[in-house]
């Protein structure tokens, strides 16, 4: 009986250790409350495959960073990039977004999966605004080092394929589809310090102070896209 109890305790300890490790890994992508939901049904949320979901996708890119890498030594470039990414990723998590990936000198996040809510689009917009504010603060704190750097952000809402894409050994929880492409193009169109939001996102955030722009012809699309500039 004692041996059986000891064996059960070891199995329990092993399971607890694995759960802690899984929670630690998931915390690198989503906020703590989303992790709680994922662990209630890991077979559903952590398996390979995808499904169509309404989401809001956010892209943010550091403007002027290519020139920055030319003018500064590698250790300073890495330190500055890490400082910026640390701050911006914390903003994503604070607004319960799902961090997708770093893209060179930019990042991607989305809202509405794996857990959806009525305020997904609003939280994405609030993320963008806080990112711009935090970036301005970082630039002021850094002094001349970050002079010439800025942030361009783009958001779009719509249906996309969400899920674990890849193989059994290597997978990436991400979103794919036209919604993602439009958000990326809006980010590429945004000037330094600007946040461009599609009309689809604006309709989902009543009372948003945004200025309508002339219809944009985005690369890869035949029809113009209605976009708004968020004044912040």
GROMACS .gro file of C-alpha atoms in nm:
model
  232
    1UNK     CA    1   0.000   0.000   0.000
    2UNK     CA    2   0.284   0.238   0.086
    3UNK     CA    3   0.456   0.164  -0.246
    4UNK     CA    4   0.128   0.226  -0.431
    5UNK     CA    5   0.079   0.558  -0.255
    6UNK     CA    6   0.435   0.664  -0.332
    7UNK     CA    7   0.387   0.570  -0.697
    8UNK     CA    8   0.065   0.771  -0.715
    9UNK     CA    9   0.235   1.068  -0.553
   10UNK     CA   10   0.518   1.053  -0.808
   11UNK     CA   11   0.268   1.042  -1.096
   12UNK     CA   12   0.082   1.336  -0.946
   13UNK     CA   13   0.404   1.533  -0.904
   14UNK     CA   14   0.507   1.456  -1.263
   15UNK     CA   15   0.168   1.573  -1.390
   16UNK     CA   16   0.188   1.893  -1.187
   17UNK     CA   17   0.537   1.960  -1.320
   18UNK     CA   18   0.423   1.913  -1.680
   19UNK     CA   19   0.122   2.138  -1.625
   20UNK     CA   20   0.348   2.410  -1.485
   21UNK     CA   21   0.576   2.379  -1.788
   22UNK     CA   22   0.280   2.392  -2.027
   23UNK     CA   23   0.141   2.696  -1.848
   24UNK     CA   24   0.481   2.866  -1.869
   25UNK     CA   25   0.501   2.800  -2.245
   26UNK     CA   26   0.144   2.922  -2.308
   27UNK     CA   27   0.206   3.237  -2.106
   28UNK     CA   28   0.452   3.337  -2.378
   29UNK     CA   29   0.163   3.368  -2.624
   30UNK     CA   30  -0.153   3.459  -2.436
   31UNK     CA   31  -0.259   3.622  -2.111
   32UNK     CA   32  -0.308   3.428  -1.788
   33UNK     CA   33  -0.687   3.413  -1.810
   34UNK     CA   34  -0.672   3.274  -2.164
   35UNK     CA   35  -0.428   3.006  -2.045
   36UNK     CA   36  -0.686   2.898  -1.787
   37UNK     CA   37  -0.940   2.845  -2.065
   38UNK     CA   38  -0.694   2.656  -2.287
   39UNK     CA   39  -0.607   2.412  -2.010
   40UNK     CA   40  -0.972   2.326  -1.950
   41UNK     CA   41  -0.985   2.154  -2.290
   42UNK     CA   42  -0.633   2.109  -2.435
   43UNK     CA   43  -0.753   1.846  -2.683
   44UNK     CA   44  -0.967   2.112  -2.851
   45UNK     CA   45  -0.735   2.410  -2.835
   46UNK     CA   46  -0.389   2.256  -2.875
   47UNK     CA   47  -0.441   2.006  -3.156
   48UNK     CA   48  -0.318   2.047  -3.513
   49UNK     CA   49  -0.580   2.203  -3.740
   50UNK     CA   50  -0.785   2.518  -3.782
   51UNK     CA   51  -1.133   2.665  -3.801
   52UNK     CA   52  -1.295   2.981  -3.939
   53UNK     CA   53  -1.333   3.246  -3.669
   54UNK     CA   54  -1.410   3.620  -3.662
   55UNK     CA   55  -1.096   3.797  -3.544
   56UNK     CA   56  -0.925   4.135  -3.538
   57UNK     CA   57  -0.564   4.124  -3.652
   58UNK     CA   58  -0.298   4.377  -3.551
   59UNK     CA   59   0.041   4.440  -3.711
   60UNK     CA   60   0.295   4.684  -3.569
   61UNK     CA   61   0.625   4.777  -3.730
   62UNK     CA   62   0.917   4.993  -3.616
   63UNK     CA   63   0.978   5.267  -3.869
   64UNK     CA   64   1.338   5.372  -3.936
   65UNK     CA   65   1.489   5.058  -3.789
   66UNK     CA   66   1.684   4.957  -4.101
   67UNK     CA   67   1.872   5.286  -4.090
   68UNK     CA   68   1.912   5.244  -3.714
   69UNK     CA   69   2.093   4.912  -3.765
   70UNK     CA   70   2.336   5.081  -4.004
   71UNK     CA   71   2.428   5.357  -3.759
   72UNK     CA   72   2.456   5.158  -3.434
   73UNK     CA   73   2.666   4.860  -3.316
   74UNK     CA   74   2.499   4.519  -3.300
   75UNK     CA   75   2.474   4.500  -2.916
   76UNK     CA   76   2.293   4.835  -2.907
   77UNK     CA   77   2.060   4.728  -3.190
   78UNK     CA   78   1.965   4.408  -3.007
   79UNK     CA   79   1.921   4.587  -2.675
   80UNK     CA   80   1.697   4.852  -2.830
   81UNK     CA   81   1.487   4.598  -3.020
   82UNK     CA   82   1.440   4.385  -2.708
   83UNK     CA   83   1.342   4.691  -2.504
   84UNK     CA   84   1.077   4.786  -2.760
   85UNK     CA   85   0.944   4.433  -2.808
   86UNK     CA   86   0.926   4.376  -2.433
   87UNK     CA   87   0.708   4.684  -2.391
   88UNK     CA   88   0.483   4.619  -2.692
   89UNK     CA   89   0.424   4.251  -2.612
   90UNK     CA   90   0.326   4.344  -2.257
   91UNK     CA   91   0.062   4.576  -2.404
   92UNK     CA   92  -0.081   4.286  -2.609
   93UNK     CA   93  -0.109   4.066  -2.301
   94UNK     CA   94  -0.254   4.348  -2.089
   95UNK     CA   95  -0.544   4.372  -2.334
   96UNK     CA   96  -0.590   3.992  -2.345
   97UNK     CA   97  -0.467   3.957  -2.700
   98UNK     CA   98  -0.300   3.652  -2.853
   99UNK     CA   99   0.061   3.716  -2.946
  100UNK     CA  100   0.139   3.554  -3.280
  101UNK     CA  101   0.499   3.623  -3.375
  102UNK     CA  102   0.783   3.872  -3.416
  103UNK     CA  103   0.847   3.970  -3.778
  104UNK     CA  104   1.195   4.117  -3.802
  105UNK     CA  105   1.140   4.465  -3.658
  106UNK     CA  106   0.764   4.418  -3.620
  107UNK     CA  107   0.509   4.196  -3.452
  108UNK     CA  108   0.169   4.039  -3.512
  109UNK     CA  109  -0.116   3.974  -3.267
  110UNK     CA  110  -0.485   3.892  -3.293
  111UNK     CA  111  -0.804   3.909  -3.089
  112UNK     CA  112  -1.099   3.669  -3.093
  113UNK     CA  113  -0.916   3.338  -3.061
  114UNK     CA  114  -0.867   3.103  -2.893
  115UNK     CA  115  -1.117   3.280  -2.666
  116UNK     CA  116  -1.363   3.528  -2.821
  117UNK     CA  117  -1.557   3.814  -2.665
  118UNK     CA  118  -1.785   4.099  -2.760
  119UNK     CA  119  -1.503   4.350  -2.716
  120UNK     CA  120  -1.231   4.183  -2.926
  121UNK     CA  121  -1.208   4.468  -3.178
  122UNK     CA  122  -1.214   4.734  -2.906
  123UNK     CA  123  -0.932   4.565  -2.716
  124UNK     CA  124  -0.729   4.547  -3.037
  125UNK     CA  125  -0.776   4.920  -3.097
  126UNK     CA  126  -0.689   4.997  -2.735
  127UNK     CA  127  -0.375   4.789  -2.779
  128UNK     CA  128  -0.272   4.993  -3.083
  129UNK     CA  129  -0.327   5.324  -2.904
  130UNK     CA  130  -0.135   5.214  -2.596
  131UNK     CA  131   0.146   5.081  -2.816
  132UNK     CA  132   0.185   5.422  -2.978
  133UNK     CA  133   0.184   5.593  -2.638
  134UNK     CA  134   0.433   5.346  -2.490
  135UNK     CA  135   0.661   5.384  -2.790
  136UNK     CA  136   0.666   5.762  -2.748
  137UNK     CA  137   0.756   5.712  -2.383
  138UNK     CA  138   1.037   5.472  -2.472
  139UNK     CA  139   1.175   5.718  -2.725
  140UNK     CA  140   1.171   5.999  -2.468
  141UNK     CA  141   1.340   5.778  -2.208
  142UNK     CA  142   1.612   5.665  -2.450
  143UNK     CA  143   1.702   6.016  -2.564
  144UNK     CA  144   1.906   6.049  -2.885
  145UNK     CA  145   1.945   5.671  -2.921
  146UNK     CA  146   1.593   5.616  -3.052
  147UNK     CA  147   1.571   5.945  -3.241
  148UNK     CA  148   1.426   5.878  -3.585
  149UNK     CA  149   1.237   5.564  -3.481
  150UNK     CA  150   0.857   5.545  -3.488
  151UNK     CA  151   0.573   5.296  -3.497
  152UNK     CA  152   0.322   5.216  -3.770
  153UNK     CA  153   0.017   5.002  -3.685
  154UNK     CA  154  -0.260   4.844  -3.896
  155UNK     CA  155  -0.579   4.663  -3.789
  156UNK     CA  156  -0.852   4.478  -3.974
  157UNK     CA  157  -1.145   4.264  -3.862
  158UNK     CA  158  -1.303   3.972  -4.043
  159UNK     CA  159  -1.316   3.596  -4.073
  160UNK     CA  160  -0.990   3.404  -4.082
  161UNK     CA  161  -0.864   3.050  -4.037
  162UNK     CA  162  -0.733   3.014  -3.683
  163UNK     CA  163  -0.549   2.716  -3.544
  164UNK     CA  164  -0.226   2.524  -3.509
  165UNK     CA  165  -0.060   2.522  -3.850
  166UNK     CA  166   0.244   2.308  -3.927
  167UNK     CA  167   0.328   1.951  -3.829
  168UNK     CA  168   0.302   1.726  -3.525
  169UNK     CA  169   0.656   1.823  -3.423
  170UNK     CA  170   0.654   2.195  -3.508
  171UNK     CA  171   0.333   2.399  -3.510
  172UNK     CA  172   0.241   2.764  -3.491
  173UNK     CA  173  -0.086   2.889  -3.345
  174UNK     CA  174  -0.171   3.160  -3.595
  175UNK     CA  175  -0.430   3.313  -3.829
  176UNK     CA  176  -0.427   3.302  -4.208
  177UNK     CA  177  -0.645   3.451  -4.479
  178UNK     CA  178  -0.743   3.775  -4.645
  179UNK     CA  179  -0.818   3.944  -4.312
  180UNK     CA  180  -0.454   3.901  -4.216
  181UNK     CA  181  -0.334   4.034  -4.552
  182UNK     CA  182  -0.543   4.352  -4.525
  183UNK     CA  183  -0.419   4.424  -4.172
  184UNK     CA  184  -0.060   4.380  -4.292
  185UNK     CA  185  -0.113   4.614  -4.589
  186UNK     CA  186  -0.269   4.880  -4.367
  187UNK     CA  187   0.034   4.863  -4.140
  188UNK     CA  188   0.265   4.901  -4.437
  189UNK     CA  189   0.066   5.205  -4.551
  190UNK     CA  190   0.066   5.376  -4.210
  191UNK     CA  191   0.319   5.653  -4.166
  192UNK     CA  192   0.539   5.690  -3.861
  193UNK     CA  193   0.320   5.731  -3.554
  194UNK     CA  194   0.000   5.642  -3.739
  195UNK     CA  195  -0.258   5.372  -3.669
  196UNK     CA  196  -0.474   5.276  -3.967
  197UNK     CA  197  -0.794   5.082  -3.906
  198UNK     CA  198  -1.028   4.926  -4.160
  199UNK     CA  199  -1.393   5.023  -4.181
  200UNK     CA  200  -1.483   4.672  -4.064
  201UNK     CA  201  -1.300   4.736  -3.737
  202UNK     CA  202  -1.440   5.087  -3.696
  203UNK     CA  203  -1.797   4.953  -3.725
  204UNK     CA  204  -1.726   4.718  -3.436
  205UNK     CA  205  -1.600   4.994  -3.205
  206UNK     CA  206  -1.880   5.252  -3.160
  207UNK     CA  207  -1.766   5.598  -3.061
  208UNK     CA  208  -1.413   5.551  -3.188
  209UNK     CA  209  -1.257   5.884  -3.276
  210UNK     CA  210  -1.122   5.813  -3.623
  211UNK     CA  211  -1.085   6.019  -3.939
  212UNK     CA  212  -1.195   5.860  -4.265
  213UNK     CA  213  -0.931   5.858  -4.536
  214UNK     CA  214  -0.961   5.847  -4.912
  215UNK     CA  215  -1.012   5.485  -5.028
  216UNK     CA  216  -0.677   5.306  -5.033
  217UNK     CA  217  -0.553   5.086  -5.315
  218UNK     CA  218  -0.356   4.821  -5.130
  219UNK     CA  219  -0.098   4.599  -5.304
  220UNK     CA  220  -0.245   4.270  -5.416
  221UNK     CA  221  -0.608   4.390  -5.407
  222UNK     CA  222  -0.823   4.510  -5.695
  223UNK     CA  223  -1.089   4.685  -5.488
  224UNK     CA  224  -1.008   4.992  -5.275
  225UNK     CA  225  -1.020   4.954  -4.897
  226UNK     CA  226  -1.195   5.203  -4.674
  227UNK     CA  227  -0.965   5.294  -4.387
  228UNK     CA  228  -0.958   5.534  -4.096
  229UNK     CA  229  -0.681   5.711  -3.911
  230UNK     CA  230  -0.713   5.693  -3.534
  231UNK     CA  231  -0.629   6.027  -3.382
  232UNK     CA  232  -0.411   5.971  -3.076
   0.00000   0.00000   0.00000
